[in-house]
Short mmCIF file of C-alpha atoms and ligand atoms in Angstrom, two decimals:
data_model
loop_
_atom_site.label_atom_id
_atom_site.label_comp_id
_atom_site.label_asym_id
_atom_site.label_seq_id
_atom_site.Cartn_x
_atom_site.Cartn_y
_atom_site.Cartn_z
CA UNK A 1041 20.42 0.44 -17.85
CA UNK A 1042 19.95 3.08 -15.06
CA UNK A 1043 20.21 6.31 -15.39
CA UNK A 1044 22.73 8.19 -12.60
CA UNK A 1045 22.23 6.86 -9.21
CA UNK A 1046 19.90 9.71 -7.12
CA UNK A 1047 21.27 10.95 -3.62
CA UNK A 1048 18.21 12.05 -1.60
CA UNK A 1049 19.18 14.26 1.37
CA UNK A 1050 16.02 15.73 2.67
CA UNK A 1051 12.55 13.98 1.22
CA UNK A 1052 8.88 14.53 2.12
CA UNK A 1053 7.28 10.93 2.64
CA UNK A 1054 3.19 11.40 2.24
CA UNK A 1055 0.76 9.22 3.99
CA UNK A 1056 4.26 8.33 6.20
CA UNK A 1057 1.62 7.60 9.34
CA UNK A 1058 0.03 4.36 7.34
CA UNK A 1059 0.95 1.16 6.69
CA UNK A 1060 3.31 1.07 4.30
CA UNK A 1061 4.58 4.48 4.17
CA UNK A 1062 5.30 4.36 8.04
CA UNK A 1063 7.29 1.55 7.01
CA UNK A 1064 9.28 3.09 4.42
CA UNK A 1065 10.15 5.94 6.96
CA UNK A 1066 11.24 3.31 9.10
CA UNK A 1067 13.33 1.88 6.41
CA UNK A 1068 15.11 5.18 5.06
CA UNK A 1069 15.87 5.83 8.98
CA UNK A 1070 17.55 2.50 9.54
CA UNK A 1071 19.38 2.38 6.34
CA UNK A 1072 19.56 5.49 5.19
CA UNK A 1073 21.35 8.11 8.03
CA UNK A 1074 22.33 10.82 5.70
CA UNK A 1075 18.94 11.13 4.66
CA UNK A 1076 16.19 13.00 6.55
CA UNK A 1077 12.37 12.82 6.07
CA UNK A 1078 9.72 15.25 6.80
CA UNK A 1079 6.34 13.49 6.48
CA UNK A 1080 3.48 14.57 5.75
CA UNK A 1081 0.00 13.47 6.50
CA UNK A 1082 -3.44 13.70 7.47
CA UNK A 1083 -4.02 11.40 9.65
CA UNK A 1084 -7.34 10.54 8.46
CA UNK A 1085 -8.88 7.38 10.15
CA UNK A 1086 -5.92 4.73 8.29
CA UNK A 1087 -3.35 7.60 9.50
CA UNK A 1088 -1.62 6.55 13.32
CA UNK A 1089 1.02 9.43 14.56
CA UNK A 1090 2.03 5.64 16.80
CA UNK A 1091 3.23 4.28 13.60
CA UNK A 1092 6.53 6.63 13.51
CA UNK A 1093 6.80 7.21 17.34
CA UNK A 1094 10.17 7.09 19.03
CA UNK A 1095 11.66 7.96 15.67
CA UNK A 1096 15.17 10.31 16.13
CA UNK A 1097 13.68 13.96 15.89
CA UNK A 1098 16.40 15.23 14.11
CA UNK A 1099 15.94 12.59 11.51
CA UNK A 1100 12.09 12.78 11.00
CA UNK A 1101 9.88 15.85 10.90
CA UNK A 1102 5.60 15.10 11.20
CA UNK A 1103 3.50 17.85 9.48
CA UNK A 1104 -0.10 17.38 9.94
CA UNK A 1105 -1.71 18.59 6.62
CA UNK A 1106 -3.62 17.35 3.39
CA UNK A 1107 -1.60 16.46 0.20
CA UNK A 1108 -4.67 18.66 -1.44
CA UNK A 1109 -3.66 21.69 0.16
CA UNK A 1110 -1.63 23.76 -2.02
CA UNK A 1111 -0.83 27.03 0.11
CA UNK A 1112 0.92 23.83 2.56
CA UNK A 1113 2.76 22.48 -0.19
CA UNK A 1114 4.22 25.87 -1.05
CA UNK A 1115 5.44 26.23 2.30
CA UNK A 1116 6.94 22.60 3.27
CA UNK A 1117 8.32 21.63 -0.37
CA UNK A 1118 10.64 24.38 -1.22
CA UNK A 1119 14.27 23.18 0.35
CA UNK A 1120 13.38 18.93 -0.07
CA UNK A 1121 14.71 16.94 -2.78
CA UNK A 1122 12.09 14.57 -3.63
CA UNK A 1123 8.48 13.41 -2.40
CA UNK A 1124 7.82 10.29 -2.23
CA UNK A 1125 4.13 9.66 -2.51
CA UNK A 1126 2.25 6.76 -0.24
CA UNK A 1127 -0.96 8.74 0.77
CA UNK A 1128 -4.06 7.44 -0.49
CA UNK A 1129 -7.66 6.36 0.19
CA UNK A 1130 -6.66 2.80 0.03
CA UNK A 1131 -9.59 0.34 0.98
CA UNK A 1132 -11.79 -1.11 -2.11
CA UNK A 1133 -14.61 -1.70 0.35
CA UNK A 1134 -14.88 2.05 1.52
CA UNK A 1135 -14.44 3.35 -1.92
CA UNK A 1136 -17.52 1.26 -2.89
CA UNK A 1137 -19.48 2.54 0.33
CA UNK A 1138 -18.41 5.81 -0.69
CA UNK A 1139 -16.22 6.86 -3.74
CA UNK A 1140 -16.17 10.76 -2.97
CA UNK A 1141 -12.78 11.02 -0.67
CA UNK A 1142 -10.82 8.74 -3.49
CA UNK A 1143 -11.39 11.05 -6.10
CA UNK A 1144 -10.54 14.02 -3.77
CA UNK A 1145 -6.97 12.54 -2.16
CA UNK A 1146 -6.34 10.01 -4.92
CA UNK A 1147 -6.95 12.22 -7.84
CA UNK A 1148 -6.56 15.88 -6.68
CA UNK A 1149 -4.14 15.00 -4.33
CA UNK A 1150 -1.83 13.63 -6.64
CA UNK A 1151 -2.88 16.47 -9.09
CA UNK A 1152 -1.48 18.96 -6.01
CA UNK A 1153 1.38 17.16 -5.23
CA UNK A 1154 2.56 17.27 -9.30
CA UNK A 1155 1.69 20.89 -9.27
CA UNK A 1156 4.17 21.49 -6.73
CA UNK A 1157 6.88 19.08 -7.95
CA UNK A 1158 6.35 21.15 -11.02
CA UNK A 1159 7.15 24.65 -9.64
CA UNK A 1160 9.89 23.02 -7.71
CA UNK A 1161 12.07 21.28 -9.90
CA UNK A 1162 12.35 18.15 -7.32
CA UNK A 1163 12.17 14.34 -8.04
CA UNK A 1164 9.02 12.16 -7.63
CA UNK A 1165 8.07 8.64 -6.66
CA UNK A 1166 4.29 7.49 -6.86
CA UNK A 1167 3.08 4.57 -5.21
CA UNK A 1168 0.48 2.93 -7.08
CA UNK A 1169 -0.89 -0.78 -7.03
CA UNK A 1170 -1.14 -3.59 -9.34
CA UNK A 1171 -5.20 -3.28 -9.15
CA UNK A 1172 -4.99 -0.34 -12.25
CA UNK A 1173 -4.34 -4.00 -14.36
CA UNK A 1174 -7.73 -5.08 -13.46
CA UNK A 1175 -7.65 -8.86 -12.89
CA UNK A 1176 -6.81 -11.91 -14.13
CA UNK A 1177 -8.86 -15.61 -14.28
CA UNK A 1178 -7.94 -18.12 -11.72
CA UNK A 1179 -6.31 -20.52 -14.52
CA UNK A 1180 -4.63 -17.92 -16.25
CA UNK A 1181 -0.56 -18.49 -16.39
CA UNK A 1182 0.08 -14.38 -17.26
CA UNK A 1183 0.86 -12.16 -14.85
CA UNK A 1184 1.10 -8.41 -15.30
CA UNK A 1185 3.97 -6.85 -16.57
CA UNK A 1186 4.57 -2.61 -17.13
CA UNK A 1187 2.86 -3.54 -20.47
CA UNK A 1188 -0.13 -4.42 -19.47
CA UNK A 1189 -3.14 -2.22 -20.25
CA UNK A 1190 -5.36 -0.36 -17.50
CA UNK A 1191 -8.29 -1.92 -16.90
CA UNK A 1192 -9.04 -0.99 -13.28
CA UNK A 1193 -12.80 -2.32 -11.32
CA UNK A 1194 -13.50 -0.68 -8.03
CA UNK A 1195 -13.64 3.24 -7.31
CA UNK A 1196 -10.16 2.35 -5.58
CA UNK A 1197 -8.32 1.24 -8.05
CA UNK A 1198 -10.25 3.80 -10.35
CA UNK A 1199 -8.63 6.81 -8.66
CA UNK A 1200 -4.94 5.03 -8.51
CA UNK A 1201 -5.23 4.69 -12.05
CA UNK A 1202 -5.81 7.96 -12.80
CA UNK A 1203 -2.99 9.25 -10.59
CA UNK A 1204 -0.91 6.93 -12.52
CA UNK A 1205 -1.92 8.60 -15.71
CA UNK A 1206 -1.66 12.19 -13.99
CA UNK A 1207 1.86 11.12 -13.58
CA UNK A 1208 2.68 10.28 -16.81
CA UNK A 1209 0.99 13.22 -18.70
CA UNK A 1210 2.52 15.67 -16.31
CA UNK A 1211 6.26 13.82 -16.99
CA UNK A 1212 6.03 14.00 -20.64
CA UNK A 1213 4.28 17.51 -21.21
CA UNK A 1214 6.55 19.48 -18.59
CA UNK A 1215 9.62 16.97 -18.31
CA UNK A 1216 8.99 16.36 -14.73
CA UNK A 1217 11.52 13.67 -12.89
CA UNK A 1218 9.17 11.02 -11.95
CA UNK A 1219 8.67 7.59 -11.44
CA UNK A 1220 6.26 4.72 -10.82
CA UNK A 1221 5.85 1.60 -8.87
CA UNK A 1222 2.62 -0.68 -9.27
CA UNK A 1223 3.42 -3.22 -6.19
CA UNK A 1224 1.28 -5.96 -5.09
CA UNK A 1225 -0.88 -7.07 -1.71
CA UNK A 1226 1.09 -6.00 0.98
CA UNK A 1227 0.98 -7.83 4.42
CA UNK A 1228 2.71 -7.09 7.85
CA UNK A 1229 2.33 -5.01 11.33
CA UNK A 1230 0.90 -2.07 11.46
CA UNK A 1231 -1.46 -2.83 8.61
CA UNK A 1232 -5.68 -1.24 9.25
CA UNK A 1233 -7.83 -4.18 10.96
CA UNK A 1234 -10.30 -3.00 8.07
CA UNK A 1235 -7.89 -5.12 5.61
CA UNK A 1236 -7.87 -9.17 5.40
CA UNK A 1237 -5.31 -10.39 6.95
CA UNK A 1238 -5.29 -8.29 10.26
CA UNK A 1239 -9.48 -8.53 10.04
CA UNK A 1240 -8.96 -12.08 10.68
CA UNK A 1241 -6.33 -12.34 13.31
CA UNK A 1242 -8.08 -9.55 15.59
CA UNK A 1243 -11.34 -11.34 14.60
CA UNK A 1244 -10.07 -14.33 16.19
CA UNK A 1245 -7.85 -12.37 18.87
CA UNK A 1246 -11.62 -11.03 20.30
CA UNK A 1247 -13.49 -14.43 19.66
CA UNK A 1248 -15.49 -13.87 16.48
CA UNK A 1249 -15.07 -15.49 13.68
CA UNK A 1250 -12.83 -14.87 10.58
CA UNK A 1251 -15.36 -13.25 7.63
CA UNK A 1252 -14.63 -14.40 4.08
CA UNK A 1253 -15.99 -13.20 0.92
CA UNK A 1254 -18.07 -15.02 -1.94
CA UNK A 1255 -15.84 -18.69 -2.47
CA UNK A 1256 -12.77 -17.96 -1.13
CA UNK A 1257 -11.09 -18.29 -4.64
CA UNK A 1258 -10.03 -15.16 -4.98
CA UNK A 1259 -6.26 -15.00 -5.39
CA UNK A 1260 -3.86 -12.25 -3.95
CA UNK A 1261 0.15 -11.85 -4.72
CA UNK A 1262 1.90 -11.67 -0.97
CA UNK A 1263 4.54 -9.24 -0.80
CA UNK A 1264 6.25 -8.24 2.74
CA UNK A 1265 5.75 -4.44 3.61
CA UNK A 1266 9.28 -4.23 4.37
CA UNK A 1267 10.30 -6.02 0.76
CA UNK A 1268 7.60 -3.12 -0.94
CA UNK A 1269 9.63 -0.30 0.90
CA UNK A 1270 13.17 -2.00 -0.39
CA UNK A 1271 11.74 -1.65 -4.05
CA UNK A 1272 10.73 1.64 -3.24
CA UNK A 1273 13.77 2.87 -2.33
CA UNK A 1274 16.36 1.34 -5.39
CA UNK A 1275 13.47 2.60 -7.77
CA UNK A 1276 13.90 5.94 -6.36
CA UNK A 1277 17.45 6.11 -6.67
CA UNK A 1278 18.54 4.16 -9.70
CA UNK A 1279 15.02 4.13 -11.73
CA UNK A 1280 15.50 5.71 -15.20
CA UNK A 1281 12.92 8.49 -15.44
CA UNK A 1282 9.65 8.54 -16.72
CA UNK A 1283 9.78 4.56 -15.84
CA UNK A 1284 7.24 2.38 -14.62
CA UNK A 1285 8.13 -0.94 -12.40
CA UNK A 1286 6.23 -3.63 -10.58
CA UNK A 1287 7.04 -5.04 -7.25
CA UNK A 1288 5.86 -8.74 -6.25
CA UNK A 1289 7.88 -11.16 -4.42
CA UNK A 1290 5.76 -14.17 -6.61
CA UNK A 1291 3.16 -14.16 -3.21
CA UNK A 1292 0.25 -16.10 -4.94
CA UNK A 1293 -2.33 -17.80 -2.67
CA UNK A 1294 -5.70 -17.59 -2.53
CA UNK A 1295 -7.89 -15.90 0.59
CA UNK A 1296 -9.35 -19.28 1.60
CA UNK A 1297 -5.57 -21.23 1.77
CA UNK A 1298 -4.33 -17.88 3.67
CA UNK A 1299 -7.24 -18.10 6.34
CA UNK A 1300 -7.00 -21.83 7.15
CA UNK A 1301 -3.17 -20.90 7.61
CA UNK A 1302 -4.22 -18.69 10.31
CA UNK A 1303 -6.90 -20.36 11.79
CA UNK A 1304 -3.97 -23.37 12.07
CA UNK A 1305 -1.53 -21.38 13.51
CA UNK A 1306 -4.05 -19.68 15.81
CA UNK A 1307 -4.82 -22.99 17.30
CA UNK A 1308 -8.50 -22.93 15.24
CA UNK A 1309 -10.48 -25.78 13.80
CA UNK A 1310 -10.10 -24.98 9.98
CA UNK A 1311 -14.02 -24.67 9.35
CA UNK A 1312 -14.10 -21.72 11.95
CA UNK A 1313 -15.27 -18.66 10.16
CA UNK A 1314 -18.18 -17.72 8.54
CA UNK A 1315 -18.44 -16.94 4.52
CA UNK A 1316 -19.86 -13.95 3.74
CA UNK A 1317 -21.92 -11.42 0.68
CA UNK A 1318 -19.36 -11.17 -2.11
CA UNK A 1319 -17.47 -7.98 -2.86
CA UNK A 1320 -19.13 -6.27 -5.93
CA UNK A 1321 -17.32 -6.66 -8.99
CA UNK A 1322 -14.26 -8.54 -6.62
CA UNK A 1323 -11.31 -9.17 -8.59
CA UNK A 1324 -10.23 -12.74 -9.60
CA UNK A 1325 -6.53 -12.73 -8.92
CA UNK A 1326 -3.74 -10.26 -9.21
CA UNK A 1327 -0.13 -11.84 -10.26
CA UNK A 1328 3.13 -9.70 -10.32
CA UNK A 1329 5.79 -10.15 -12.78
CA UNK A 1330 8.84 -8.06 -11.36
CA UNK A 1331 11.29 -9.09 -13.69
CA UNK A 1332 12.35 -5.47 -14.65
CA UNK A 1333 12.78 -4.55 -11.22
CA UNK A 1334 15.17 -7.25 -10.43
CA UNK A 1335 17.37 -7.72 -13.45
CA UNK A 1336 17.17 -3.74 -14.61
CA UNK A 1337 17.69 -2.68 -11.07
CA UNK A 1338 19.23 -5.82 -9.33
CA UNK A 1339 16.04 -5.73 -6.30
CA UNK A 1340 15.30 -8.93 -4.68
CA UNK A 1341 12.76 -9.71 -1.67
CA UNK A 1342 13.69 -10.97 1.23
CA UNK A 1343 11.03 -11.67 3.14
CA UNK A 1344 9.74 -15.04 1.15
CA UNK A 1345 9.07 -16.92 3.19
CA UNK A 1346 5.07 -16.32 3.83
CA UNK A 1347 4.45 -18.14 6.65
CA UNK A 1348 6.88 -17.27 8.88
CA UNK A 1349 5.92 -13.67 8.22
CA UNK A 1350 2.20 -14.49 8.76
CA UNK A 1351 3.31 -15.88 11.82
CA UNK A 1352 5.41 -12.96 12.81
CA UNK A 1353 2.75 -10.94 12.11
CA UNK A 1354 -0.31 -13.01 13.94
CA UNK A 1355 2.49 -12.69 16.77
CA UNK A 1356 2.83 -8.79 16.19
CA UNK A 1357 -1.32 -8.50 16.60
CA UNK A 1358 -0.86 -10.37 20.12
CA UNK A 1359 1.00 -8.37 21.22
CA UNK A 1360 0.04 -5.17 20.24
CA UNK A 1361 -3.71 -5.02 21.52
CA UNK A 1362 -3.66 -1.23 22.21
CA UNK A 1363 -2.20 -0.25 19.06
CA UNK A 1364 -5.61 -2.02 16.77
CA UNK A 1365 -8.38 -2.10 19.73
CA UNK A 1366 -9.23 1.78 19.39
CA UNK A 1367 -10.13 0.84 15.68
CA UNK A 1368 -11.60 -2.33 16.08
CA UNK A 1369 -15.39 -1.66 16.55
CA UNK A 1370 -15.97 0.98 14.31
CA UNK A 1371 -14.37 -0.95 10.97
CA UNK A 1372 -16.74 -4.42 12.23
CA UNK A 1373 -20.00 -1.98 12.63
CA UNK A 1374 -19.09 -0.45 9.26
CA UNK A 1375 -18.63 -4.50 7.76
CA UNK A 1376 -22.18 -5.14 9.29
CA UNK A 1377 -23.86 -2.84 8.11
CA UNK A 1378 -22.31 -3.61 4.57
CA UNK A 1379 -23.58 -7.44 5.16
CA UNK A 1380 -19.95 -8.50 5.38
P1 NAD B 783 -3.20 3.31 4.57
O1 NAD B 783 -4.64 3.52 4.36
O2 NAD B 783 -2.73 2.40 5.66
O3 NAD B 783 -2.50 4.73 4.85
C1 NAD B 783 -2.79 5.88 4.12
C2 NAD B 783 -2.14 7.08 4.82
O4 NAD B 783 -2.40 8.26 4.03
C3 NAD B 783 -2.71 7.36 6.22
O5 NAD B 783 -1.66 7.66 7.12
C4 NAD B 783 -3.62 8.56 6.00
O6 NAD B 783 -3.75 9.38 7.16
C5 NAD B 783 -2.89 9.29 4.89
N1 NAD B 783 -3.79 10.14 4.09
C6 NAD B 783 -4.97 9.78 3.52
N2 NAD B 783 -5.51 10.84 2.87
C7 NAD B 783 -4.63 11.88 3.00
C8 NAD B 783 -4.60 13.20 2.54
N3 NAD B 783 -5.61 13.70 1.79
N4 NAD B 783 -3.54 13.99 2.85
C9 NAD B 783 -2.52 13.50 3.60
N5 NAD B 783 -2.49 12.24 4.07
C10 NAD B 783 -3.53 11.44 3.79
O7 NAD B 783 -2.63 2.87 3.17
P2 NAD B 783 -1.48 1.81 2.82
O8 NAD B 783 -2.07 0.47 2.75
O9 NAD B 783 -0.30 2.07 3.68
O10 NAD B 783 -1.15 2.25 1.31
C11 NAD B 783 -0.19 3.27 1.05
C12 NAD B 783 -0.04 3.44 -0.45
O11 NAD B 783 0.40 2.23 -1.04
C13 NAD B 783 -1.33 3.84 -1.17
O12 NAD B 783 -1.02 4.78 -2.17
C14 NAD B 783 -1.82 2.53 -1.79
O13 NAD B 783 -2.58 2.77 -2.94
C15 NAD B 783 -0.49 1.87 -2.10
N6 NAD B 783 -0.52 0.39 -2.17
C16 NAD B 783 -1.04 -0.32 -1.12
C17 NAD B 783 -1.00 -1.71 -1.16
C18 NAD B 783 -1.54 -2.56 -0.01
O14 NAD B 783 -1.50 -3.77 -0.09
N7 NAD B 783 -2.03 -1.96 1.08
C19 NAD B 783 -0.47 -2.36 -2.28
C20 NAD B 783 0.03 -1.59 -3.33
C21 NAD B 783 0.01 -0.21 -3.25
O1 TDX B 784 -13.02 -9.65 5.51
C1 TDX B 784 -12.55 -9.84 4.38
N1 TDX B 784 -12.77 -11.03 3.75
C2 TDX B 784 -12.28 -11.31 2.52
O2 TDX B 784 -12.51 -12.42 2.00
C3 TDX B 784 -11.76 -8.83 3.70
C4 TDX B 784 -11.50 -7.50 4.34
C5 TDX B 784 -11.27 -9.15 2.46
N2 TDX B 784 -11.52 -10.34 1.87
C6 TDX B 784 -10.91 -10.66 0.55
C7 TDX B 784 -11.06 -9.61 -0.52
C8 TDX B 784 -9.79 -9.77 -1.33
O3 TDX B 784 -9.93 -10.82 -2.27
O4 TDX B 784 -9.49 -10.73 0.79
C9 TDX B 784 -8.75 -10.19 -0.29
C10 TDX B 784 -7.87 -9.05 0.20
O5 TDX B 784 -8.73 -7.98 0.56
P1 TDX B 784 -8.15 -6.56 1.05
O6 TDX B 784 -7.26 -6.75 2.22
O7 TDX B 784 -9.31 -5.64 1.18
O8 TDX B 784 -7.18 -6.14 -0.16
P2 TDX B 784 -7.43 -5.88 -1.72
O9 TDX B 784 -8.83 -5.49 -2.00
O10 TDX B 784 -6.84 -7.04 -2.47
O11 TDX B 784 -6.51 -4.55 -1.92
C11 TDX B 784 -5.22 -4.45 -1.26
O12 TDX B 784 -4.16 -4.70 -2.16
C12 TDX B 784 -3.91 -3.75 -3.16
C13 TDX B 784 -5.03 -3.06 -0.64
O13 TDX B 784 -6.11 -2.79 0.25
C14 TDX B 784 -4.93 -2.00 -1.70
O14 TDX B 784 -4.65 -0.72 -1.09
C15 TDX B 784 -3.81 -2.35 -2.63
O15 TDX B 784 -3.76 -1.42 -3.68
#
């Protein structure tokens, strides 16, 4: 059962200017108006002030800062409730270009943002992903459950794991009021052009061709970003402490069935993209059993249906030219000089 349901009032959202965190703001503000959010972020080259634009200003507060500074935290914690934690180095390929700024906002920043928690005496969500599991083989019927040992392969999933394990040492040695979600690949607007699924639309949006590593077998577990920030939210008010739960909406497809579903719907022959050098140590396939999250907590997704969210997204990248442009050319140079 859950413990007593939490009332935020006033929370700090980190990484809130991403993908998914700018989504979760958006979330709390539409469903949430007692609640108000001060978030805080970098705005390294993922971060996009854009992404919460237009938001009520008496509802949202932006503070431009890094989760690793501590004289920051001192001053902007004191007075919130809770922090819920999205920011993060976040894209396997850069961390195995260059590992150093995971272990610096991954690790230490998560080390920071416990240290303040601590002296504060305020309530904690972490944001973690199912890649600390490691993968599974394509014919494999288990998926991961909170059980499942760590067994993380890129520097990327390296540093989440070891957040994750921050978290839980720091909850049991000084009884801090935390919790964890492990969610699955998230898809969407407003998701980095450095990331599959928007690679390939704006790929095809500017007339190159979709790129797609080693066989195209490699499977990833779909979730909506607006499904991830729905489990976010019931875990942070009605998880039991100290808890761990996955999110997946049961997404499975692999990357080769999910670009022939674009090139379809983006009027493309299906053969039109080029295969490209493998990802070093690329995991197999990732699979989400969110059973505890649905029948402890009562969460379901809504957004199932994949591809009329692909669509709505392919339709979203259309549209929005100016939003991905400015970032367009600098993540392909980076891919070609990778070989990918
Ligand atoms: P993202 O790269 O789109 O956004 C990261 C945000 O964090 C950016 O706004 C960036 O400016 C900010 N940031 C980075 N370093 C910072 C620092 N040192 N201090 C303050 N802000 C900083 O990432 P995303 O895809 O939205 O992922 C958000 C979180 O969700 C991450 O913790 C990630 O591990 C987790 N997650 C992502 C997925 C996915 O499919 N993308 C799946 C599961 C979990
Ligand atoms: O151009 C590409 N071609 C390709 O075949 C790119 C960018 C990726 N891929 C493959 C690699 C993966 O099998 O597509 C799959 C998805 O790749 P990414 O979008 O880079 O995601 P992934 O590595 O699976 O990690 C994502 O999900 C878990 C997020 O980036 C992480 O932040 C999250 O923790």
């Amino acid at each position: 059962m859950a413990d007593e349901v939490f009332i935020p009032h006033n929370i700090i959202v980190t990484g809130g200017c991403g993908f998914i965190g700018s989504n979760f703001v958006h979330y709390v503000v539409n469903n949430h108006p007692d609640v108000h959010v001060t978030v805080l972020d970098a705005l390294t080259y993922a971060g996009n002030i854009e992404n919460i634009a237009g938001l009520p200003a008496d509802r949202v507060e932006f503070v431009h800062g890094n989760i690793c500074d501590a004289e920051l935290l001192d001053k902007i914690v004191p007075g919130h409730d809770a922090i819920v934690h999205y920011a993060a180095e976040s894209h396997n390929d850069n961390s195995i270009a260059d590992p150093e700024p995971f272990l610096k906002t991954n690790v230490e920043g998560t080390f920071r943002l416990l240290e303040a928690v601590r002296k504060y005496g305020i309530r904690y969500h972490h944001v973690s992903t199912d890649e600390v599991y490691g993968d599974l083989a394509l014919d494999d019927p288990a998926k991961f459950t909170e059980s499942t040992p760590y067994h993380p392969s890129s520097p990327y999933s390296s540093t989440k794991a070891a957040s994750d394990m921050l978290v839980r040492a720091w909850t049991r040695t000084y009884g801090l009021k935390t919790t964890i979600s492990n969610c699955s690949n998230n898809y969407g607007p407003y998701q980095h052009v450095e990331k599959f699924i928007p690679r390939q639309i704006t790929n095809i949006l500017e007339g190159e061709r979709p790129k797609l590593y080693g066989r195209g077998e490699n499977v990833r577990d779909w979730i909506h970003t607006e499904d991830h920030s729905s489990g976010v939210w019931t875990i942070l008010t009605k998880g039991r402490i100290g808890e761990t739960y996955l999110i997946g909406a049961n997404g499975e497809k692999n990357n080769i069935d999910v670009l022939r579903m674009i090139l379809k719907m983006m009027g493309q022959p299906e053969d039109a993209f080029d295969w490209v050098k493998d990802r070093p140590g690329h995991d197999r396939r990732y699979a989400i059993d969110s059973t505890k999250l649905r029948t402890e907590l009562g969460w379901t997704p809504t957004h199932t249906d994949f591809e009329s969210g692909l669509k709505a997204t392919i339709d979203w990248y259309t549209d929005n030219r100016q939003w991905w442009e400015p970032a367009k050319a600098a993540t392909e140079a980076k891919y070609r000089q990778q070989g990918q």
